[in-house]
Backbone as ProteinMPNN parsed JSONL, in Angstrom:
{"seq_chain_A": "MILTAKKCMLFLFAIPMLLTGCGDDGTPVKGAGATVAQSAREYRDTTTIEMQYNIESGIVLDRVKSIFKDVKATYLSSGGASMNELLDYTYCSKRWNSLVLAVRKKESQTNTLFFEVEYWSMAREPGFVTYDGFEVDKVVLGEKKFASVKYTVYETFTYTPARVDLVYEDGRWVIDNFYDLKFGTDVRNSMWYYLAHDII", "coords_chain_A": {"N_chain_A": [[0.268, -0.546, -0.294], [1.935, 1.274, 0.183], [3.915, 2.12, -1.103], [2.22, 1.713, -3.354], [1.153, 4.223, -3.067], [3.224, 5.666, -2.71], [4.534, 6.183, -5.479], [2.045, 6.559, -6.692], [2.398, 9.393, -5.874], [4.404, 9.634, -7.293], [3.778, 9.924, -9.709], [2.396, 11.919, -10.457], [3.523, 14.416, -9.623], [5.31, 14.621, -12.184], [3.657, 14.652, -13.526], [3.082, 17.488, -14.298], [6.155, 17.851, -15.203], [6.061, 16.79, -17.901], [3.846, 17.947, -19.926], [5.28, 20.728, -19.564], [8.061, 21.327, -20.627], [11.863, 21.424, -20.919], [14.1, 23.766, -22.913], [16.544, 23.315, -25.333], [18.66, 24.856, -24.585], [17.525, 25.559, -21.802], [15.264, 26.728, -21.509], [11.794, 26.87, -19.839], [9.308, 25.646, -22.389], [6.629, 25.422, -23.746], [3.953, 22.744, -23.464], [2.388, 20.114, -24.011], [-0.033, 20.445, -23.019], [0.051, 22.888, -23.474], [-0.257, 23.728, -25.727], [-2.579, 21.964, -27.231], [-4.647, 23.459, -25.458], [-4.431, 25.238, -26.413], [-5.147, 25.554, -28.827], [-8.038, 24.798, -28.351], [-9.445, 26.86, -27.378], [-9.003, 28.328, -30.212], [-10.107, 27.177, -31.572], [-12.853, 27.273, -29.995], [-12.789, 30.408, -30.633], [-12.862, 30.222, -32.765], [-15.427, 28.352, -34.28], [-17.48, 30.139, -32.974], [-17.091, 32.609, -34.148], [-17.648, 31.606, -36.773], [-20.64, 30.806, -35.709], [-21.63, 33.694, -35.185], [-21.758, 34.767, -37.702], [-23.306, 33.068, -39.352], [-25.922, 33.329, -37.498], [-26.164, 36.425, -38.464], [-25.994, 36.621, -40.888], [-28.695, 34.758, -41.019], [-30.299, 36.709, -40.146], [-30.597, 39.3, -40.881], [-31.515, 38.125, -44.006], [-34.3, 37.464, -43.903], [-35.072, 39.61, -43.18], [-34.172, 41.59, -45.641], [-36.396, 39.119, -46.865], [-38.708, 40.543, -46.122], [-38.712, 42.681, -46.647], [-39.358, 42.756, -49.26], [-41.664, 41.723, -49.199], [-43.624, 43.689, -48.387], [-43.064, 45.117, -50.245], [-43.695, 44.435, -52.486], [-46.561, 44.282, -51.933], [-47.353, 46.748, -51.175], [-46.636, 48.013, -54.169], [-48.812, 46.178, -55.211], [-51.66, 47.315, -53.722], [-51.446, 50.272, -54.931], [-51.614, 50.096, -57.196], [-49.988, 48.704, -58.897], [-48.364, 51.309, -59.432], [-45.302, 53.597, -59.344], [-43.876, 53.786, -55.774], [-41.064, 54.685, -54.583], [-40.543, 57.345, -53.03], [-41.065, 56.782, -50.389], [-41.477, 53.881, -50.276], [-38.276, 54.033, -49.116], [-37.744, 55.72, -48.16], [-39.145, 54.54, -45.516], [-37.175, 52.589, -45.812], [-34.337, 52.391, -45.67], [-30.72, 53.819, -46.037], [-28.969, 56.126, -44.332], [-27.105, 58.099, -46.34], [-28.177, 56.971, -48.307], [-30.653, 57.871, -49.152], [-30.188, 60.676, -48.592], [-28.33, 60.574, -51.446], [-30.57, 60.38, -53.445], [-32.272, 61.871, -52.474], [-31.067, 64.594, -53.676], [-30.12, 63.944, -56.117], [-32.985, 64.219, -56.686], [-33.388, 67.141, -56.119], [-31.965, 68.248, -58.463], [-33.505, 67.095, -60.373], [-35.699, 68.858, -60.421], [-33.617, 71.155, -60.995], [-32.922, 71.058, -63.175], [-34.743, 70.512, -64.584], [-34.047, 67.97, -66.575], [-34.446, 64.072, -66.169], [-33.928, 62.127, -63.586], [-33.501, 58.561, -65.108], [-33.084, 55.312, -64.967], [-33.171, 52.556, -64.157], [-36.947, 51.247, -62.615], [-35.754, 50.816, -59.521], [-36.838, 49.476, -56.786], [-38.708, 47.714, -58.225], [-37.319, 46.61, -60.697], [-38.06, 47.44, -63.513], [-37.982, 48.404, -66.207], [-40.859, 49.759, -66.964], [-43.144, 50.914, -64.357], [-44.79, 47.806, -62.617], [-46.875, 45.011, -61.571], [-45.142, 43.271, -59.938], [-42.822, 40.049, -58.449], [-41.09, 38.772, -56.089], [-37.878, 36.624, -55.531], [-36.099, 33.845, -54.646], [-34.205, 34.078, -52.456], [-30.498, 34.807, -52.232], [-28.144, 35.207, -49.722], [-25.068, 36.932, -50.07], [-23.255, 37.293, -49.171], [-21.7, 39.023, -45.759], [-20.518, 40.757, -43.175], [-19.271, 41.924, -40.614], [-18.2, 43.531, -38.273], [-16.69, 46.8, -37.047], [-18.262, 48.462, -38.216], [-21.18, 46.66, -39.884], [-21.976, 44.869, -42.603], [-23.827, 43.444, -45.77], [-24.766, 41.884, -48.753], [-27.53, 40.986, -50.547], [-29.045, 38.423, -52.918], [-31.553, 38.364, -55.746], [-33.962, 37.477, -57.354], [-35.994, 39.537, -59.734], [-39.248, 38.623, -60.885], [-41.538, 39.097, -63.515], [-44.623, 39.26, -65.931], [-43.828, 38.158, -68.341], [-41.05, 38.522, -68.342], [-37.885, 38.156, -66.493], [-35.793, 39.623, -63.719], [-32.538, 39.027, -62.909], [-31.057, 40.616, -59.488], [-29.935, 42.576, -56.66], [-29.291, 43.404, -54.108], [-27.796, 46.372, -51.541], [-26.705, 45.851, -47.864], [-26.875, 48.466, -44.789], [-26.32, 47.76, -42.138], [-27.926, 50.004, -39.899], [-28.375, 52.191, -36.874], [-29.461, 50.599, -35.702], [-30.91, 48.249, -36.752], [-30.741, 46.246, -39.98], [-30.283, 47.661, -43.257], [-31.702, 49.018, -46.679], [-28.621, 49.854, -48.73], [-27.655, 49.861, -51.798], [-28.0, 49.331, -55.106], [-28.919, 46.466, -58.064], [-29.321, 45.907, -60.978], [-28.67, 42.508, -61.874], [-29.04, 41.949, -64.581], [-28.522, 43.671, -67.049], [-26.469, 44.486, -66.013], [-26.333, 47.246, -64.107], [-25.113, 49.261, -61.332], [-27.014, 51.396, -59.415], [-26.393, 53.684, -57.727], [-23.975, 54.21, -58.41], [-24.828, 54.561, -60.326], [-25.977, 57.641, -59.708], [-24.448, 59.556, -59.945], [-23.403, 59.339, -61.307], [-24.284, 60.566, -62.453], [-25.054, 62.648, -61.319], [-23.581, 64.707, -61.456], [-22.661, 64.788, -64.285], [-24.039, 67.014, -66.857], [-26.326, 66.462, -68.119], [-28.593, 66.543, -71.066]], "CA_chain_A": [[-0.221, 0.347, -0.429], [2.98, 2.604, 1.059], [4.986, 1.031, -2.379], [1.891, 2.863, -4.214], [0.471, 6.159, -2.684], [4.346, 6.23, -3.429], [4.326, 5.553, -7.482], [1.659, 8.006, -7.118], [2.647, 10.593, -5.565], [6.011, 10.447, -8.099], [3.628, 10.308, -11.422], [1.67, 13.246, -10.046], [4.776, 14.788, -9.476], [5.673, 14.41, -13.069], [2.465, 15.026, -14.876], [3.523, 18.474, -14.751], [7.001, 18.457, -15.79], [5.787, 16.382, -19.488], [3.494, 19.121, -19.558], [6.277, 21.563, -19.82], [9.781, 20.817, -20.214], [12.965, 22.437, -20.912], [14.864, 23.842, -24.395], [18.429, 22.382, -24.705], [19.875, 26.428, -23.624], [17.26, 25.064, -20.131], [14.58, 27.96, -20.528], [10.585, 26.363, -20.246], [9.01, 25.525, -23.059], [5.166, 24.796, -23.58], [4.271, 21.113, -23.868], [1.934, 19.057, -25.114], [-1.113, 20.21, -22.442], [-0.517, 23.815, -23.067], [-0.967, 23.336, -27.728], [-4.344, 21.786, -25.91], [-5.497, 24.823, -24.733], [-4.536, 27.156, -27.478], [-6.357, 24.401, -30.068], [-8.582, 24.115, -27.071], [-9.47, 28.001, -27.535], [-9.153, 28.617, -31.143], [-11.273, 26.049, -31.914], [-13.736, 27.978, -30.033], [-13.017, 31.208, -31.718], [-13.193, 30.432, -34.509], [-17.158, 28.221, -33.566], [-18.312, 31.435, -32.496], [-17.437, 33.282, -35.718], [-19.09, 31.041, -37.742], [-21.786, 30.884, -35.357], [-21.929, 34.589, -35.539], [-21.739, 34.545, -38.948], [-24.134, 32.254, -39.826], [-26.655, 34.041, -37.35], [-26.323, 36.982, -39.157], [-27.498, 35.604, -41.818], [-30.509, 34.269, -41.594], [-31.029, 38.218, -40.203], [-30.381, 38.863, -43.275], [-32.141, 37.259, -44.581], [-35.304, 37.436, -43.156], [-34.833, 41.135, -42.998], [-34.744, 41.154, -47.183], [-37.754, 38.892, -47.473], [-39.596, 41.482, -45.153], [-38.412, 44.695, -46.903], [-40.076, 43.041, -50.511], [-42.862, 41.428, -49.376], [-44.275, 45.11, -48.373], [-43.161, 46.413, -50.953], [-44.965, 43.585, -52.836], [-48.218, 44.626, -51.078], [-47.331, 48.543, -51.562], [-47.796, 47.618, -55.499], [-50.592, 45.748, -55.908], [-52.325, 48.452, -52.688], [-50.624, 51.149, -55.079], [-52.549, 49.425, -59.344], [-48.57, 48.785, -59.937], [-47.343, 52.253, -59.506], [-44.002, 53.878, -57.854], [-43.742, 54.297, -54.459], [-39.811, 54.825, -53.964], [-40.068, 57.46, -51.816], [-41.948, 56.224, -49.643], [-40.222, 52.472, -49.602], [-35.845, 54.586, -49.653], [-37.202, 56.755, -46.247], [-38.893, 53.34, -44.892], [-36.361, 50.892, -45.505], [-32.903, 52.894, -46.894], [-30.266, 54.15, -45.059], [-29.574, 57.893, -44.672], [-26.641, 57.67, -47.647], [-28.604, 56.348, -49.609], [-31.255, 59.336, -49.455], [-29.449, 62.044, -48.725], [-28.55, 60.984, -52.757], [-31.559, 60.119, -53.44], [-32.91, 63.35, -52.788], [-29.601, 65.918, -54.872], [-31.167, 63.719, -57.689], [-34.184, 65.144, -57.328], [-33.239, 69.002, -56.536], [-30.538, 67.876, -59.302], [-34.334, 67.019, -61.613], [-36.132, 70.448, -60.168], [-33.31, 72.292, -60.807], [-32.865, 71.458, -64.648], [-35.778, 69.718, -65.767], [-34.11, 66.124, -67.142], [-34.816, 63.763, -65.416], [-32.678, 60.222, -63.53], [-34.579, 57.598, -65.352], [-31.662, 54.332, -65.162], [-34.412, 51.248, -63.686], [-37.216, 51.62, -60.944], [-35.367, 49.884, -58.836], [-37.291, 49.191, -56.242], [-39.42, 46.344, -59.426], [-36.094, 46.359, -60.831], [-38.51, 47.264, -64.432], [-38.357, 49.151, -67.149], [-42.284, 50.492, -66.668], [-43.957, 50.032, -63.421], [-46.188, 47.39, -63.231], [-46.8, 43.892, -60.81], [-43.6, 42.285, -59.836], [-42.944, 39.466, -57.498], [-40.292, 37.989, -56.105], [-37.448, 35.233, -54.719], [-34.423, 33.296, -55.097], [-33.19, 35.857, -52.179], [-29.768, 34.533, -51.086], [-27.035, 35.428, -49.404], [-24.292, 36.796, -50.645], [-22.064, 38.835, -48.598], [-22.223, 39.143, -44.877], [-19.16, 41.615, -42.766], [-19.13, 41.584, -39.298], [-17.431, 44.188, -37.239], [-17.267, 47.52, -36.585], [-19.091, 48.417, -39.386], [-21.312, 45.704, -40.741], [-22.14, 45.497, -43.611], [-23.756, 42.446, -46.225], [-25.402, 41.716, -49.652], [-28.09, 39.601, -51.068], [-29.344, 38.211, -54.154], [-32.723, 38.142, -55.089], [-35.123, 37.845, -58.909], [-37.926, 39.525, -59.437], [-40.494, 37.974, -62.07], [-41.694, 39.908, -64.9], [-45.193, 38.776, -66.137], [-43.438, 37.574, -69.302], [-39.648, 38.499, -68.249], [-36.965, 38.008, -65.192], [-34.475, 39.901, -64.189], [-31.216, 39.538, -61.33], [-31.394, 42.248, -58.621], [-28.64, 42.493, -56.024], [-29.141, 44.893, -52.784], [-26.423, 45.73, -49.891], [-27.119, 47.075, -46.766], [-25.532, 48.349, -44.302], [-26.485, 48.063, -40.223], [-28.068, 51.522, -39.263], [-29.762, 52.356, -36.005], [-29.792, 49.064, -34.83], [-31.377, 47.704, -38.142], [-30.167, 46.443, -41.724], [-31.346, 48.602, -44.204], [-30.441, 48.974, -48.4], [-27.664, 51.032, -49.072], [-27.29, 50.073, -52.841], [-29.319, 48.118, -55.728], [-28.048, 46.536, -59.039], [-30.538, 45.199, -61.98], [-27.821, 42.178, -62.804], [-29.577, 41.682, -65.996], [-27.967, 45.3, -67.664], [-25.565, 45.902, -65.33], [-27.022, 48.612, -63.111], [-25.352, 49.726, -60.624], [-27.866, 52.27, -59.497], [-25.812, 54.648, -57.054], [-23.053, 54.721, -59.499], [-25.613, 56.109, -61.946], [-27.085, 58.771, -59.462], [-23.826, 60.147, -59.176], [-22.801, 60.184, -62.609], [-26.551, 62.193, -63.312], [-25.301, 64.433, -60.08], [-21.683, 64.963, -62.235], [-22.457, 65.502, -65.486], [-25.057, 67.564, -67.518], [-27.809, 65.443, -69.143], [-29.029, 67.188, -72.074]], "C_chain_A": [[1.049, 1.097, 0.295], [3.429, 2.485, -0.657], [3.4, 2.091, -3.516], [1.147, 3.89, -4.629], [2.413, 6.149, -3.554], [4.761, 6.174, -4.855], [3.214, 6.57, -7.481], [1.846, 9.372, -7.021], [3.42, 10.89, -6.622], [5.151, 10.663, -9.77], [2.052, 11.287, -11.377], [2.237, 13.931, -10.118], [4.747, 15.396, -11.285], [4.995, 14.034, -14.534], [3.14, 16.414, -15.3], [4.834, 18.55, -15.565], [6.972, 16.884, -17.895], [5.313, 16.454, -20.413], [3.9, 19.985, -20.736], [7.776, 21.396, -20.047], [10.586, 22.01, -20.61], [13.323, 22.707, -22.602], [15.781, 23.047, -24.157], [19.029, 23.821, -24.081], [18.789, 26.037, -21.878], [16.695, 25.63, -20.105], [12.96, 26.242, -20.972], [10.187, 26.611, -21.896], [8.041, 24.981, -23.671], [5.072, 23.477, -23.732], [2.493, 20.684, -24.294], [0.226, 19.905, -24.411], [-1.735, 21.517, -22.775], [-1.068, 24.332, -25.255], [-2.731, 22.839, -27.005], [-5.263, 22.222, -25.949], [-5.507, 24.939, -25.771], [-5.291, 26.415, -28.6], [-7.773, 24.181, -29.755], [-9.677, 25.912, -27.885], [-9.521, 27.795, -28.8], [-9.7, 27.857, -31.917], [-13.093, 26.946, -31.643], [-14.149, 29.45, -30.627], [-13.68, 31.004, -32.983], [-15.184, 29.645, -35.501], [-17.691, 29.752, -33.215], [-19.153, 32.116, -33.234], [-18.126, 33.008, -36.108], [-21.026, 31.168, -37.378], [-22.82, 32.745, -35.472], [-22.428, 35.316, -37.023], [-23.041, 33.874, -39.996], [-25.545, 33.127, -38.864], [-27.526, 35.229, -37.657], [-26.718, 37.119, -40.05], [-28.282, 35.65, -41.917], [-31.214, 35.443, -40.834], [-31.413, 38.96, -41.018], [-31.256, 39.196, -43.759], [-33.549, 37.585, -44.675], [-35.349, 39.1, -43.528], [-35.288, 41.757, -44.828], [-36.32, 41.304, -48.068], [-38.762, 39.675, -46.985], [-39.645, 42.57, -45.676], [-39.562, 44.407, -48.431], [-40.889, 42.224, -50.426], [-43.753, 42.656, -48.912], [-44.062, 45.646, -48.79], [-43.947, 45.503, -51.703], [-46.366, 44.12, -52.719], [-48.241, 46.35, -51.792], [-47.809, 49.2, -53.503], [-48.605, 47.697, -56.218], [-51.943, 46.842, -54.954], [-52.308, 49.593, -53.693], [-51.703, 50.69, -56.546], [-51.332, 49.651, -59.431], [-47.556, 50.399, -60.027], [-46.243, 53.311, -58.963], [-44.05, 54.463, -56.65], [-43.004, 55.175, -54.195], [-39.617, 55.919, -53.003], [-40.091, 57.4, -50.405], [-41.366, 55.374, -49.26], [-38.429, 53.149, -48.943], [-37.23, 54.759, -48.355], [-38.264, 55.807, -45.49], [-37.443, 52.298, -44.401], [-34.965, 50.35, -46.362], [-31.89, 53.175, -46.431], [-30.493, 55.577, -45.488], [-28.795, 58.339, -45.724], [-27.425, 57.808, -48.594], [-29.859, 57.772, -50.248], [-31.451, 60.734, -49.091], [-29.195, 62.24, -50.991], [-29.213, 61.268, -53.527], [-32.232, 61.965, -53.68], [-31.684, 64.724, -53.291], [-30.024, 65.625, -56.704], [-32.728, 64.6, -57.767], [-34.246, 66.062, -57.029], [-32.83, 68.763, -57.549], [-32.249, 68.335, -61.633], [-35.219, 68.279, -61.584], [-35.388, 71.776, -60.481], [-32.842, 72.272, -62.68], [-33.418, 71.232, -66.006], [-35.533, 69.28, -66.75], [-33.954, 65.212, -65.564], [-33.812, 62.281, -64.937], [-33.292, 59.114, -64.407], [-33.329, 56.325, -65.584], [-32.508, 53.463, -65.309], [-34.72, 51.852, -62.888], [-37.416, 50.744, -60.08], [-35.222, 49.38, -57.517], [-38.139, 47.245, -57.033], [-38.694, 46.133, -61.077], [-37.103, 46.454, -62.62], [-38.691, 48.372, -65.193], [-39.873, 50.448, -66.738], [-43.268, 49.619, -65.294], [-44.937, 48.853, -63.656], [-46.087, 46.317, -61.739], [-45.735, 42.552, -61.007], [-43.693, 40.884, -58.67], [-41.742, 39.516, -56.86], [-39.92, 36.793, -54.666], [-36.062, 35.437, -54.976], [-33.411, 33.791, -53.932], [-31.848, 34.25, -51.356], [-28.942, 35.343, -50.431], [-26.159, 35.535, -49.779], [-23.297, 37.115, -49.936], [-22.421, 38.523, -47.198], [-20.543, 39.509, -44.018], [-19.721, 41.7, -41.55], [-18.302, 41.689, -38.649], [-17.738, 45.249, -36.957], [-18.349, 48.661, -37.085], [-20.282, 47.145, -40.1], [-22.264, 46.05, -42.264], [-22.25, 43.775, -44.422], [-25.031, 42.721, -47.807], [-26.261, 40.396, -50.049], [-29.124, 39.598, -52.29], [-30.535, 37.234, -54.283], [-33.002, 37.815, -56.927], [-36.04, 38.228, -58.979], [-38.431, 38.826, -60.721], [-41.455, 38.887, -62.578], [-43.867, 39.163, -64.901], [-44.692, 37.483, -66.816], [-41.539, 37.698, -69.706], [-39.126, 37.887, -66.852], [-35.535, 38.895, -64.909], [-33.613, 39.979, -62.501], [-31.348, 40.384, -60.405], [-30.066, 41.282, -57.814], [-29.079, 44.001, -55.587], [-27.567, 44.698, -51.573], [-27.397, 45.99, -49.335], [-26.505, 46.743, -45.501], [-26.87, 48.273, -42.295], [-26.63, 49.146, -39.812], [-28.961, 51.573, -38.596], [-29.911, 50.735, -35.357], [-31.165, 48.296, -35.903], [-30.854, 47.196, -39.611], [-31.12, 48.079, -42.939], [-30.119, 48.892, -45.467], [-29.705, 50.472, -48.323], [-27.812, 51.201, -50.621], [-28.111, 49.086, -53.175], [-28.567, 47.596, -56.843], [-28.592, 45.683, -59.251], [-29.074, 44.585, -62.713], [-27.773, 41.926, -63.823], [-28.195, 42.811, -66.939], [-27.012, 45.237, -66.696], [-25.32, 47.008, -64.332], [-26.461, 48.514, -61.941], [-26.427, 51.727, -60.367], [-27.144, 53.332, -58.989], [-25.037, 54.9, -57.985], [-23.764, 55.654, -60.907], [-26.19, 57.212, -61.739], [-25.865, 59.481, -59.655], [-22.803, 60.527, -60.168], [-23.76, 61.445, -63.293], [-25.961, 63.857, -61.676], [-23.912, 65.308, -61.146], [-22.05, 65.559, -63.15], [-23.533, 66.139, -65.582], [-25.656, 67.218, -68.759], [-28.388, 66.935, -69.916], [-30.263, 66.485, -73.208]], "O_chain_A": [[0.63, 1.576, 1.349], [2.703, 3.248, -1.294], [3.698, 3.015, -4.273], [0.696, 4.336, -5.684], [2.678, 6.551, -4.687], [5.988, 6.073, -4.846], [3.368, 7.505, -8.266], [1.559, 10.271, -7.812], [3.412, 12.032, -7.082], [5.614, 11.284, -10.726], [1.035, 11.264, -12.07], [1.738, 14.727, -10.914], [4.218, 16.47, -11.571], [5.27, 13.591, -15.649], [3.668, 16.549, -16.403], [4.791, 19.235, -16.587], [7.875, 16.443, -18.606], [5.542, 15.851, -21.461], [3.519, 20.136, -21.897], [8.479, 21.394, -19.037], [10.227, 23.186, -20.653], [12.872, 21.945, -23.457], [15.957, 22.283, -23.208], [19.819, 23.796, -23.137], [19.384, 26.274, -20.827], [16.583, 26.01, -18.939], [12.971, 25.274, -21.732], [10.641, 27.547, -22.553], [8.341, 23.951, -24.276], [6.08, 22.902, -24.144], [1.715, 21.36, -24.967], [-0.689, 19.976, -25.231], [-2.93, 21.8, -22.696], [-1.962, 25.039, -25.719], [-3.647, 23.465, -26.472], [-6.391, 21.853, -26.273], [-6.573, 24.781, -26.365], [-6.141, 27.063, -29.211], [-8.584, 23.61, -30.485], [-10.468, 25.813, -28.823], [-10.247, 26.813, -28.953], [-9.664, 28.068, -33.13], [-14.023, 27.162, -32.42], [-15.278, 29.768, -30.998], [-14.544, 31.407, -33.762], [-15.811, 30.006, -36.497], [-18.828, 29.953, -33.64], [-20.355, 32.348, -33.356], [-19.227, 33.555, -36.153], [-22.037, 31.399, -38.042], [-24.008, 32.973, -35.7], [-23.277, 36.182, -37.233], [-23.468, 34.242, -41.091], [-26.325, 33.646, -39.663], [-28.73, 35.389, -37.457], [-27.779, 37.707, -40.258], [-28.921, 36.36, -42.694], [-32.441, 35.429, -40.746], [-32.42, 39.156, -41.698], [-31.764, 40.299, -43.96], [-33.905, 38.048, -45.759], [-35.965, 39.379, -44.556], [-36.383, 42.21, -45.162], [-36.956, 42.049, -48.814], [-39.86, 39.46, -47.497], [-40.448, 43.445, -45.35], [-40.359, 45.266, -48.807], [-41.157, 41.688, -51.502], [-44.925, 42.422, -49.205], [-44.347, 46.816, -48.538], [-45.143, 45.776, -51.596], [-47.109, 44.286, -53.686], [-48.971, 46.867, -52.638], [-48.574, 50.046, -53.967], [-49.073, 48.382, -57.128], [-53.022, 47.072, -55.502], [-53.335, 50.239, -53.484], [-52.732, 51.364, -56.588], [-51.069, 50.719, -59.985], [-46.436, 50.553, -60.514], [-46.592, 53.864, -57.921], [-44.271, 55.669, -56.539], [-43.384, 56.253, -53.739], [-38.74, 55.773, -52.151], [-39.342, 57.848, -49.536], [-40.703, 55.456, -48.226], [-37.632, 52.412, -48.362], [-37.547, 53.75, -47.725], [-38.427, 56.371, -44.408], [-36.981, 51.703, -43.427], [-34.558, 49.377, -46.996], [-31.792, 52.073, -45.893], [-31.289, 56.142, -46.237], [-29.456, 59.111, -46.419], [-27.396, 58.596, -49.539], [-29.884, 58.368, -51.325], [-32.353, 61.565, -49.196], [-29.532, 63.177, -51.714], [-28.971, 62.147, -54.355], [-32.473, 62.765, -54.584], [-31.956, 65.874, -52.944], [-30.157, 66.273, -57.742], [-33.281, 65.305, -58.612], [-35.285, 66.549, -57.477], [-33.714, 69.302, -58.216], [-32.242, 68.914, -62.719], [-35.502, 68.782, -62.671], [-35.829, 72.923, -60.413], [-32.513, 73.279, -63.307], [-33.208, 71.384, -67.209], [-36.113, 69.577, -67.794], [-33.566, 65.512, -64.435], [-33.165, 61.579, -65.714], [-33.993, 58.684, -63.491], [-32.604, 56.549, -66.553], [-32.875, 53.282, -66.47], [-34.049, 52.673, -62.263], [-38.408, 50.091, -59.758], [-34.181, 48.966, -57.007], [-38.099, 46.117, -56.542], [-39.181, 45.734, -62.135], [-36.901, 45.387, -63.2], [-39.493, 49.252, -64.882], [-39.794, 51.617, -66.362], [-43.783, 48.506, -65.188], [-45.729, 48.814, -64.597], [-45.337, 46.691, -60.837], [-45.587, 41.543, -61.697], [-44.753, 40.791, -58.051], [-41.17, 40.573, -57.125], [-40.541, 36.336, -53.707], [-35.28, 36.338, -55.281], [-32.203, 33.936, -54.12], [-32.039, 33.323, -50.568], [-29.163, 36.518, -50.722], [-25.699, 34.45, -50.134], [-22.239, 37.144, -50.565], [-23.399, 37.782, -47.095], [-19.573, 38.764, -44.162], [-20.932, 41.483, -41.546], [-17.575, 40.785, -38.239], [-18.895, 45.361, -36.549], [-19.025, 49.459, -36.436], [-19.823, 46.781, -41.183], [-22.89, 47.003, -42.726], [-21.419, 42.909, -44.149], [-25.92, 43.572, -47.828], [-25.926, 39.215, -49.953], [-29.863, 40.539, -52.582], [-30.783, 36.169, -53.717], [-32.039, 37.997, -57.673], [-37.047, 37.695, -58.513], [-37.572, 38.551, -61.559], [-42.205, 39.424, -61.763], [-44.297, 38.657, -63.864], [-44.834, 36.32, -66.437], [-40.91, 37.285, -70.68], [-39.877, 37.196, -66.164], [-34.516, 38.888, -65.599], [-33.865, 40.594, -61.465], [-32.143, 41.224, -60.827], [-29.521, 40.196, -58.015], [-29.19, 45.09, -56.15], [-26.836, 43.822, -51.111], [-28.531, 46.268, -49.725], [-25.958, 45.728, -45.071], [-27.877, 48.785, -41.808], [-25.646, 49.635, -39.259], [-30.11, 51.28, -38.928], [-30.641, 50.163, -34.547], [-32.25, 47.923, -35.457], [-30.558, 48.119, -40.37], [-32.03, 48.896, -43.087], [-28.893, 48.972, -45.537], [-30.042, 51.617, -48.022], [-28.05, 52.337, -51.031], [-28.732, 48.286, -52.475], [-27.44, 48.088, -56.899], [-28.726, 44.716, -58.501], [-28.394, 45.192, -63.54], [-26.696, 41.63, -64.34], [-27.094, 42.397, -67.302], [-26.611, 46.385, -66.506], [-24.259, 47.477, -63.919], [-27.043, 47.735, -61.186], [-26.385, 52.772, -61.016], [-27.122, 54.236, -59.824], [-25.304, 55.94, -58.588], [-23.557, 56.535, -61.741], [-26.764, 57.89, -62.591], [-26.247, 60.638, -59.474], [-21.893, 61.357, -60.172], [-23.864, 62.431, -64.024], [-26.234, 65.008, -61.333], [-23.667, 66.509, -61.262], [-21.935, 66.784, -63.172], [-24.266, 66.079, -64.594], [-25.53, 67.554, -69.936], [-28.537, 68.05, -69.416], [-30.659, 67.14, -74.172]]}, "name": "protein", "num_of_chains": 1, "seq": "MILTAKKCMLFLFAIPMLLTGCGDDGTPVKGAGATVAQSAREYRDTTTIEMQYNIESGIVLDRVKSIFKDVKATYLSSGGASMNELLDYTYCSKRWNSLVLAVRKKESQTNTLFFEVEYWSMAREPGFVTYDGFEVDKVVLGEKKFASVKYTVYETFTYTPARVDLVYEDGRWVIDNFYDLKFGTDVRNSMWYYLAHDII"}
């Protein structure tokens, strides 16, 4: 019994020696225990980041689906008429709304029209549309949050692949740009071009 206790004490004393050793110069080096702990920490951090990404992707997807469900209902209630200003104010970023305001101001001052695409419906002319195929393209998390969602707009005889960029602003995801992927139209860039050039 005494021999067994001595062996146990020796074993317990040897464990720390096995987990931390010395290099050729006698300096302590990390052993298996420290490496395992670091790997576990890295795995935990990676898993946490992946979980945050997946959770935020789901939130973004639900948000965009909800926005376009309301957009469709708005078009139906207005007989297919454009309601851009109301939708912009409700669902777009402050930066987007400032840019739209500058475009409207130039339109009234110059008696010209900015017409690239009816970006909420992605149609060349107002009408009834359906939205489907929503897919999160990108989510960037950090001090500033950014996301992109692809979707498809269906009209009676045609369809248009599209995309929106979103930013996280005042505690919610809001749209910051629209893209018509069929014709390669970046609506924000089109507005900047309109503002920067004399349109005849």
